[in-house]
Amino acid sequence: MPQVRIVAKNFMDMVASLPAVKLDNLYNNPFICEAIIRSLPPLAKKYVIQLLYIDSPISAKFFEEWVLSDGSTKHKVAIDRLVQLRLLSEIFDRKKDKSYQLHPKFQFNLRKHIVHGGVLPRESMPSNITVRLPTLEELDAYASEQWECFLLHLMSSTEAGKTINIRTSMMKVFQRGLMIQRDDREPPKLTESGFQFLLMDTNAQLWYIIREYITNAEESGVDSADLISFLLELSFHVAGEAYNSNTLTDVQRSIIRDLSDLGLVKLQQGRKESWFIPTKFATNLSTSLSDTSSRKQGFVVVETNFRLYAYSSSKLHCEILRLFARVEYQLPNLIVCAITKESLYKAFQNGISAEQIISFLQQNAHPRVAERIPSVPENVTDQIRLWESDLNRIEMTPAHIYEEFPSRDAFEAACDFAREYGGLLWEDSKRMRVIAKEEIHANMKEFVRRKQ
């Protein structure tokens, strides 16, 4: 999947930015240690495993001997990531030779976790206490429906359907960078970054939302290290199992309620007890730190006549297609659209680029056409790019025209002045007329007045 500008700072960067004391406390939890190692680049994982039972520092030169000559770039990336996360500490001797040593607390807890396994702070509840639990299929359907509903609300879509309980203030936090509202009388519109967000796979979308949630929680006084620890720990629970809500702190109960709105957990209430059931979104949290490459099955077929057939019953898919295509009719499992000049112009004006639209069509190509080269007809992709270039042929720059100079010397001096300030757009030496950018108008006007 293409990288998206709004997520240039990934989740591990957020972990690495924690103060040293909080990061050390994070490594007290064996499950966090496992989640961290899952997130590392492959070579960094290898280094951690090799150092796991070495208690003394290892020289940097010795490290480099482990790597082939063509792997120097990956080696540097691996070392930089380990140092950022304080998993490796840099040690310099008197000769200023550098050595590395694994974080002792992380090393101890990861050893313990590998040898003895880990015990979660809560066990699943016995079946004789809980009411009928949803099957895994029902839970997956619930998670997907809840997430789709949340995304529709995020887009301020009229198709959002069922109401979710996320506070308006919280929804605005999630919409930061994704939506823009120029006027209170107009509904919010999707930004270029917002459309990029919709192109991402679910795991990447989820972590973007989680990062915004953590940032907002920090602003509200919640300890980010505790929140990160709880979220990563939640990923080691078993999907479909029920866990007693009484084992949670007050802050964790509040977090669980928010996560249920996103489809990460399902809440149920019995006669005496209440419990939460993690969905696949929650249990995939730690794996999605590094693996966001899982491809959803495509659903789009584009024909050479600019007709688009989307084999989907998703309201979200329909709303995304509506951003750049004209939806003609919708059947229970089929959306028929037309890609037109007018529909694309509307998309371009909302900040969506031709390459983003083409990328979406290629990434979501139906399996029947996904193997073709190209998966989207060339005449369609070429025309989309041409229609975008039509809008870019003219560039408007606010400017002022100056004429009726008293002499040629005054005219040439004005041209030189505008040129020196980088504001000269056009000059006509025959008729003694000059056009300059609006940004230098005040200075230009004063200069011309002095020359008269």
Coordinates of C-alpha atoms in Angstrom, one line a residue:
M1 CA 0.0 0.0 0.0
P2 CA 1.3 3.5 -0.7
Q3 CA 2.4 5.5 2.3
V4 CA 0.1 8.3 3.3
R5 CA 1.3 11.8 4.3
I6 CA -1.1 11.9 7.3
V7 CA 0.6 8.9 8.9
A8 CA 4.2 9.8 8.2
K9 CA 4.7 9.5 12.0
N10 CA 4.0 5.8 12.7
F11 CA 2.9 4.3 16.0
M12 CA 6.4 3.2 17.0
D13 CA 7.6 6.7 16.6
M14 CA 4.9 7.7 19.2
V15 CA 6.3 5.0 21.5
A16 CA 9.8 6.1 20.9
S17 CA 8.9 9.7 21.8
L18 CA 7.8 8.8 25.3
P19 CA 10.1 10.0 28.1
A20 CA 12.8 7.6 29.2
V21 CA 11.1 6.8 32.5
K22 CA 7.8 6.0 30.9
L23 CA 9.5 3.9 28.2
D24 CA 11.3 1.9 30.9
N25 CA 8.0 1.4 32.8
L26 CA 6.5 0.1 29.5
Y27 CA 9.1 -2.6 29.3
N28 CA 8.0 -3.9 32.7
N29 CA 5.1 -5.6 30.9
P30 CA 6.2 -8.8 29.1
F31 CA 3.3 -8.5 26.6
I32 CA 4.5 -5.0 25.7
C33 CA 7.9 -6.4 25.0
E34 CA 6.5 -9.0 22.7
A35 CA 4.4 -6.4 20.9
I36 CA 7.4 -4.1 20.5
I37 CA 9.5 -6.9 19.0
R38 CA 6.7 -7.8 16.6
S39 CA 6.8 -4.2 15.3
L40 CA 10.5 -4.2 14.5
P41 CA 12.1 -4.5 11.0
P42 CA 13.2 -8.1 10.3
L43 CA 16.9 -7.3 10.8
A44 CA 16.2 -5.5 14.1
K45 CA 14.3 -8.6 15.3
K46 CA 17.3 -10.7 14.5
Y47 CA 19.6 -8.5 16.5
V48 CA 17.4 -8.6 19.5
I49 CA 17.2 -12.4 19.5
Q50 CA 21.0 -12.7 19.0
L51 CA 21.6 -10.3 22.0
L52 CA 18.9 -11.8 24.2
Y53 CA 21.3 -14.0 26.2
I54 CA 24.4 -11.8 25.9
D55 CA 24.7 -9.6 29.0
S56 CA 27.9 -7.7 28.1
P57 CA 28.1 -4.9 25.5
I58 CA 28.9 -5.9 21.8
S59 CA 31.1 -3.6 19.8
A60 CA 29.6 -1.8 16.8
K61 CA 32.3 -3.3 14.5
F62 CA 31.3 -6.8 15.6
F63 CA 27.7 -5.9 14.7
E64 CA 28.7 -4.8 11.2
E65 CA 30.4 -8.2 10.6
W66 CA 27.0 -9.8 10.8
V67 CA 25.8 -7.9 7.7
L68 CA 26.7 -8.5 4.1
S69 CA 28.1 -5.6 2.1
D70 CA 24.7 -4.9 0.3
G71 CA 22.8 -4.9 3.6
S72 CA 24.4 -1.7 5.1
T73 CA 21.3 0.4 4.6
K74 CA 19.0 -2.2 6.3
H75 CA 21.6 -2.5 9.1
K76 CA 21.5 1.3 9.7
V77 CA 17.7 1.3 9.7
A78 CA 17.6 -1.6 12.2
I79 CA 20.1 0.0 14.6
D80 CA 18.5 3.5 14.4
R81 CA 15.1 1.9 15.3
L82 CA 16.5 0.0 18.2
V83 CA 18.3 3.1 19.6
Q84 CA 15.1 5.2 19.1
L85 CA 13.2 2.7 21.2
R86 CA 16.0 2.6 23.8
L87 CA 16.2 -1.2 23.2
L88 CA 19.9 -0.6 22.4
S89 CA 22.0 1.8 24.5
E90 CA 25.2 3.2 22.9
I91 CA 28.3 2.9 25.0
F92 CA 31.6 4.6 24.3
D93 CA 35.0 3.6 25.8
R94 CA 38.1 5.6 26.3
K95 CA 39.2 5.1 22.7
K96 CA 35.7 6.4 21.6
D97 CA 34.9 3.0 20.2
K98 CA 31.1 2.4 20.2
S99 CA 29.4 -0.6 21.7
Y100 CA 25.7 -1.6 22.0
Q101 CA 23.9 -3.3 24.9
L102 CA 20.3 -4.5 25.1
H103 CA 17.9 -2.7 27.5
P104 CA 18.3 -4.8 30.7
K105 CA 14.6 -4.6 31.7
F106 CA 13.4 -5.4 28.2
Q107 CA 15.9 -8.3 28.0
F108 CA 14.9 -9.8 31.3
N109 CA 11.1 -9.7 30.6
L110 CA 11.4 -11.0 27.1
R111 CA 13.5 -13.9 28.2
K112 CA 11.0 -14.7 30.9
H113 CA 8.1 -14.4 28.5
I114 CA 9.7 -16.7 25.9
V115 CA 10.6 -19.4 28.5
H116 CA 7.6 -19.3 30.8
G117 CA 4.9 -17.6 28.7
G118 CA 2.8 -14.8 29.9
V119 CA -0.3 -14.5 32.1
L120 CA -2.8 -11.8 31.4
P121 CA -4.1 -9.7 34.3
R122 CA -7.5 -11.1 33.7
E123 CA -8.9 -14.5 32.7
S124 CA -11.8 -15.2 30.4
M125 CA -15.2 -15.7 32.2
P126 CA -16.7 -19.2 32.5
S127 CA -19.6 -19.9 30.1
N128 CA -22.1 -20.6 32.9
I129 CA -21.9 -16.9 33.9
T130 CA -22.1 -15.3 30.5
V131 CA -25.2 -15.2 28.3
R132 CA -24.9 -16.6 24.8
L133 CA -21.7 -15.2 23.3
P134 CA -21.6 -14.2 19.6
T135 CA -19.8 -16.6 17.2
L136 CA -16.6 -15.5 15.6
E137 CA -18.5 -14.9 12.3
E138 CA -21.1 -12.7 14.1
L139 CA -18.3 -10.9 15.9
D140 CA -16.4 -10.2 12.7
A141 CA -19.7 -8.9 11.1
Y142 CA -20.3 -6.7 14.1
A143 CA -16.7 -5.3 14.0
S144 CA -16.9 -4.6 10.3
E145 CA -20.3 -3.0 10.5
Q146 CA -19.3 -0.8 13.5
W147 CA -16.1 0.3 11.8
E148 CA -17.9 1.1 8.5
C149 CA -20.5 3.1 10.5
F150 CA -17.7 5.0 12.2
L151 CA -16.0 5.9 8.9
L152 CA -19.3 7.1 7.5
H153 CA -19.8 9.3 10.5
L154 CA -16.2 10.5 10.1
M155 CA -17.0 11.5 6.5
S156 CA -20.2 13.2 7.8
S157 CA -22.1 11.1 5.4
T158 CA -25.9 11.1 5.3
E159 CA -25.6 7.3 4.8
A160 CA -24.1 6.8 8.2
G161 CA -27.2 5.0 9.3
K162 CA -27.2 3.7 12.9
T163 CA -26.0 6.1 15.6
I164 CA -22.7 5.6 17.4
N165 CA -22.0 7.1 20.8
I166 CA -18.7 8.9 20.1
R167 CA -18.8 12.4 21.5
T168 CA -18.9 15.2 19.0
S169 CA -15.7 16.7 20.5
M170 CA -14.0 13.3 20.0
M171 CA -15.3 13.0 16.4
K172 CA -13.7 16.4 15.7
V173 CA -10.4 15.0 17.0
F174 CA -10.6 12.1 14.6
Q175 CA -11.5 14.4 11.7
R176 CA -8.4 16.5 12.2
G177 CA -6.6 16.6 8.9
L178 CA -9.2 14.5 7.2
M179 CA -12.1 16.9 6.9
I180 CA -12.2 20.7 6.3
Q181 CA -15.1 23.1 6.9
R182 CA -14.7 26.5 5.3
D183 CA -18.1 27.8 6.4
D184 CA -20.4 26.9 9.3
R185 CA -23.2 26.8 6.8
E186 CA -21.5 24.1 4.7
P187 CA -21.0 20.5 5.8
P188 CA -17.4 19.4 6.3
K189 CA -15.6 18.1 3.2
L190 CA -13.1 15.4 2.7
T191 CA -9.5 16.7 2.3
E192 CA -6.8 15.2 0.1
S193 CA -5.4 13.5 3.2
G194 CA -8.9 12.3 4.0
F195 CA -9.1 10.5 0.7
Q196 CA -5.7 9.1 1.2
F197 CA -6.9 7.8 4.6
L198 CA -9.8 6.0 2.8
L199 CA -7.3 4.3 0.5
M200 CA -5.5 2.7 3.4
D201 CA -6.2 -0.8 4.6
T202 CA -8.3 -1.2 7.8
N203 CA -5.3 -1.9 10.0
A204 CA -3.5 1.3 8.9
Q205 CA -6.7 3.3 9.3
L206 CA -7.2 1.8 12.8
W207 CA -3.8 2.8 14.0
Y208 CA -4.2 6.3 12.6
I209 CA -7.4 6.7 14.7
I210 CA -5.7 5.1 17.7
R211 CA -2.8 7.6 17.4
E212 CA -5.3 10.5 17.3
Y213 CA -7.1 9.0 20.3
I214 CA -3.9 8.7 22.3
T215 CA -2.9 12.3 21.5
N216 CA -6.3 13.6 22.6
A217 CA -6.1 11.5 25.8
E218 CA -2.7 13.0 26.6
E219 CA -4.2 16.5 26.2
S220 CA -7.0 15.4 28.7
G221 CA -4.4 14.3 31.3
V222 CA -4.4 10.6 30.7
D223 CA -1.0 9.0 30.9
S224 CA -0.1 8.0 27.3
A225 CA 2.2 5.2 28.5
D226 CA -0.6 3.6 30.5
L227 CA -3.0 3.9 27.5
I228 CA -0.5 2.4 25.1
S229 CA 0.3 -0.4 27.5
F230 CA -3.4 -1.3 27.9
L231 CA -4.1 -1.2 24.1
L232 CA -1.2 -3.4 23.3
E233 CA -2.0 -5.8 26.2
L234 CA -5.6 -6.0 24.8
S235 CA -4.2 -7.4 21.6
F236 CA -3.1 -10.5 23.4
H237 CA -6.6 -11.4 24.5
V238 CA -8.6 -14.1 22.7
A239 CA -11.1 -12.9 20.1
G240 CA -14.6 -14.1 21.0
E241 CA -13.8 -14.7 24.7
A242 CA -15.6 -12.8 27.5
Y243 CA -13.6 -10.8 30.0
N244 CA -15.0 -9.3 33.2
S245 CA -15.3 -5.6 33.2
N246 CA -14.8 -5.4 36.9
T247 CA -11.1 -6.3 36.3
L248 CA -10.6 -2.9 34.7
T249 CA -9.7 0.4 36.3
D250 CA -12.1 3.4 35.9
V251 CA -9.9 4.8 33.1
Q252 CA -9.7 1.4 31.3
R253 CA -13.6 1.1 31.5
S254 CA -13.8 4.5 29.8
I255 CA -11.4 3.4 27.1
I256 CA -13.3 0.1 26.6
R257 CA -16.5 2.1 26.0
D258 CA -14.7 4.2 23.4
L259 CA -13.2 1.1 21.7
S260 CA -16.6 -0.5 21.5
D261 CA -17.8 2.4 19.3
L262 CA -15.0 1.7 16.9
G263 CA -15.7 -2.1 16.8
L264 CA -12.7 -3.2 18.7
V265 CA -14.7 -4.8 21.5
K266 CA -18.4 -5.8 22.0
L267 CA -20.0 -5.0 25.4
Q268 CA -22.5 -7.3 27.0
Q269 CA -24.4 -7.1 30.3
G270 CA -25.6 -10.1 32.3
R271 CA -27.8 -10.2 35.4
K272 CA -24.9 -9.4 37.8
E273 CA -21.8 -9.1 35.7
S274 CA -20.8 -7.1 32.6
W275 CA -18.1 -8.1 30.2
F276 CA -16.3 -7.1 27.0
I277 CA -15.5 -9.4 24.1
P278 CA -12.4 -8.4 21.9
T279 CA -13.0 -8.5 18.1
K280 CA -10.3 -9.2 15.5
F281 CA -9.6 -5.5 15.3
A282 CA -8.4 -5.6 19.0
T283 CA -6.4 -8.8 18.7
N284 CA -4.7 -7.6 15.5
L285 CA -3.5 -4.4 17.1
S286 CA 0.1 -5.6 17.8
T287 CA 0.5 -7.3 14.4
S288 CA -0.8 -4.3 12.6
L289 CA 2.0 -2.2 14.0
S290 CA 4.3 -3.5 11.2
D291 CA 2.1 -5.6 9.0
T292 CA -0.3 -3.3 7.1
S293 CA 0.1 -5.1 3.8
S294 CA -2.9 -7.3 4.1
R295 CA -4.9 -6.8 0.9
K296 CA -8.7 -6.8 1.0
Q297 CA -10.4 -8.6 -1.8
G298 CA -11.0 -6.1 -4.6
F299 CA -14.5 -5.3 -5.9
V300 CA -14.1 -2.8 -8.7
V301 CA -14.3 -3.5 -12.5
V302 CA -13.6 -0.6 -14.9
E303 CA -14.5 -0.9 -18.5
T304 CA -13.1 1.0 -21.5
N305 CA -16.3 3.0 -21.9
F306 CA -15.8 4.6 -18.4
R307 CA -18.4 2.4 -16.8
L308 CA -17.5 1.2 -13.3
Y309 CA -19.1 -1.8 -11.6
A310 CA -18.5 -2.3 -7.9
Y311 CA -19.5 -5.7 -6.5
S312 CA -20.3 -4.6 -3.0
S313 CA -23.2 -4.0 -0.7
S314 CA -21.2 -1.6 1.5
K315 CA -22.5 1.9 2.0
L316 CA -19.0 3.1 2.6
H317 CA -17.8 1.8 -0.8
C318 CA -20.7 3.6 -2.4
E319 CA -19.8 6.9 -0.6
I320 CA -16.2 6.6 -1.6
L321 CA -17.1 6.0 -5.3
R322 CA -19.5 9.0 -5.1
L323 CA -16.4 11.2 -4.5
F324 CA -15.2 10.8 -8.0
A325 CA -17.9 9.0 -10.0
R326 CA -21.6 9.4 -10.8
V327 CA -23.5 6.6 -9.1
E328 CA -26.3 5.6 -11.5
Y329 CA -28.0 2.8 -9.6
Q330 CA -27.4 0.4 -6.8
L331 CA -28.6 -3.2 -6.5
P332 CA -28.3 -5.3 -3.3
N333 CA -24.7 -6.4 -4.2
L334 CA -23.8 -4.2 -7.2
I335 CA -23.1 -0.4 -7.6
V336 CA -23.1 0.9 -11.2
C337 CA -21.2 4.1 -11.8
A338 CA -19.9 6.3 -14.6
I339 CA -16.6 8.1 -14.5
T340 CA -17.4 11.5 -16.1
K341 CA -15.6 14.7 -16.7
E342 CA -18.0 16.5 -14.3
S343 CA -17.6 14.0 -11.5
L344 CA -13.8 14.1 -11.8
Y345 CA -13.7 17.9 -11.8
K346 CA -15.6 17.8 -8.5
A347 CA -13.1 15.4 -7.1
F348 CA -10.1 17.5 -8.3
Q349 CA -11.7 20.7 -6.8
N350 CA -12.0 18.8 -3.4
G351 CA -8.2 18.1 -3.4
I352 CA -8.3 14.6 -4.7
S353 CA -5.7 13.9 -7.4
A354 CA -5.9 11.8 -10.5
E355 CA -3.1 9.5 -9.2
Q356 CA -5.1 8.9 -6.0
I357 CA -8.2 7.9 -8.0
I358 CA -6.2 5.6 -10.3
S359 CA -4.4 4.1 -7.3
F360 CA -7.8 3.4 -5.7
L361 CA -9.2 1.7 -8.8
Q362 CA -6.0 -0.4 -9.1
Q363 CA -5.8 -1.4 -5.5
N364 CA -9.4 -2.4 -5.4
A365 CA -9.6 -4.2 -8.7
H366 CA -11.9 -7.2 -8.7
P367 CA -10.0 -10.6 -8.7
R368 CA -11.2 -11.3 -12.2
V369 CA -9.4 -8.2 -13.5
A370 CA -6.7 -7.8 -10.9
E371 CA -4.2 -10.1 -12.7
R372 CA -4.6 -8.2 -16.0
I373 CA -1.9 -5.7 -17.0
P374 CA -3.2 -3.1 -16.7
S375 CA -6.0 -3.8 -14.3
V376 CA -7.6 -0.5 -15.2
P377 CA -7.9 0.2 -19.0
E378 CA -5.2 2.6 -20.2
N379 CA -7.6 4.9 -22.1
V380 CA -9.5 5.5 -18.7
T381 CA -6.3 6.2 -16.7
D382 CA -4.9 8.5 -19.5
Q383 CA -8.2 10.4 -19.7
I384 CA -8.4 10.9 -16.0
R385 CA -4.9 12.4 -16.0
L386 CA -5.8 14.6 -19.0
W387 CA -8.9 16.0 -17.4
E388 CA -6.8 16.8 -14.3
S389 CA -4.2 18.6 -16.5
D390 CA -7.1 20.7 -18.0
L391 CA -7.6 22.3 -14.7
N392 CA -3.9 23.1 -14.3
R393 CA -3.3 24.8 -17.6
I394 CA -4.1 28.2 -16.2
E395 CA -2.6 29.6 -13.1
M396 CA -4.1 32.7 -11.5
T397 CA -1.9 35.2 -9.7
P398 CA -3.4 38.4 -8.2
A399 CA -1.6 41.3 -9.8
H400 CA -1.7 45.0 -10.7
I401 CA -1.0 46.7 -14.1
Y402 CA 1.1 49.9 -14.2
E403 CA 1.0 52.2 -17.3
E404 CA 1.2 55.9 -18.4
F405 CA 4.7 56.3 -17.1
P406 CA 6.1 59.9 -17.5
S407 CA 9.3 58.7 -19.2
R408 CA 11.0 55.6 -20.5
D409 CA 13.6 55.9 -17.7
A410 CA 10.7 55.7 -15.1
F411 CA 9.3 52.7 -16.9
E412 CA 12.6 50.8 -17.0
A413 CA 13.3 51.7 -13.4
A414 CA 9.9 50.3 -12.3
C415 CA 10.6 47.0 -14.3
D416 CA 14.0 46.7 -12.6
F417 CA 12.4 47.3 -9.2
A418 CA 9.7 44.6 -9.7
R419 CA 12.3 42.2 -11.1
E420 CA 14.6 42.7 -8.1
Y421 CA 11.7 41.9 -5.7
G422 CA 10.7 38.8 -7.7
G423 CA 7.3 40.3 -8.5
L424 CA 7.6 41.0 -12.3
L425 CA 5.0 39.0 -14.3
W426 CA 5.0 40.8 -17.7
E427 CA 6.3 44.0 -19.4
D428 CA 5.5 45.7 -22.7
S429 CA 8.4 48.1 -23.5
K430 CA 6.6 49.4 -26.6
R431 CA 3.6 50.7 -24.8
M432 CA 5.4 51.1 -21.4
R433 CA 3.2 48.8 -19.4
V434 CA 4.2 46.4 -16.7
I435 CA 2.3 43.9 -14.6
A436 CA 3.6 43.0 -11.1
K437 CA 2.4 40.6 -8.3
E438 CA -0.1 42.0 -5.8
E439 CA 2.3 41.2 -2.9
I440 CA 4.7 44.0 -3.9
H441 CA 2.0 46.5 -4.9
A442 CA 2.5 48.8 -1.9
N443 CA 6.2 49.1 -2.5
M444 CA 5.8 49.3 -6.2
K445 CA 3.2 52.1 -5.9
E446 CA 5.5 54.1 -3.6
F447 CA 8.5 53.6 -6.0
V448 CA 6.5 54.7 -9.1
R449 CA 5.1 57.7 -7.2
R450 CA 8.7 58.8 -6.3
K451 CA 9.8 58.5 -10.0
Q452 CA 7.0 60.8 -11.2

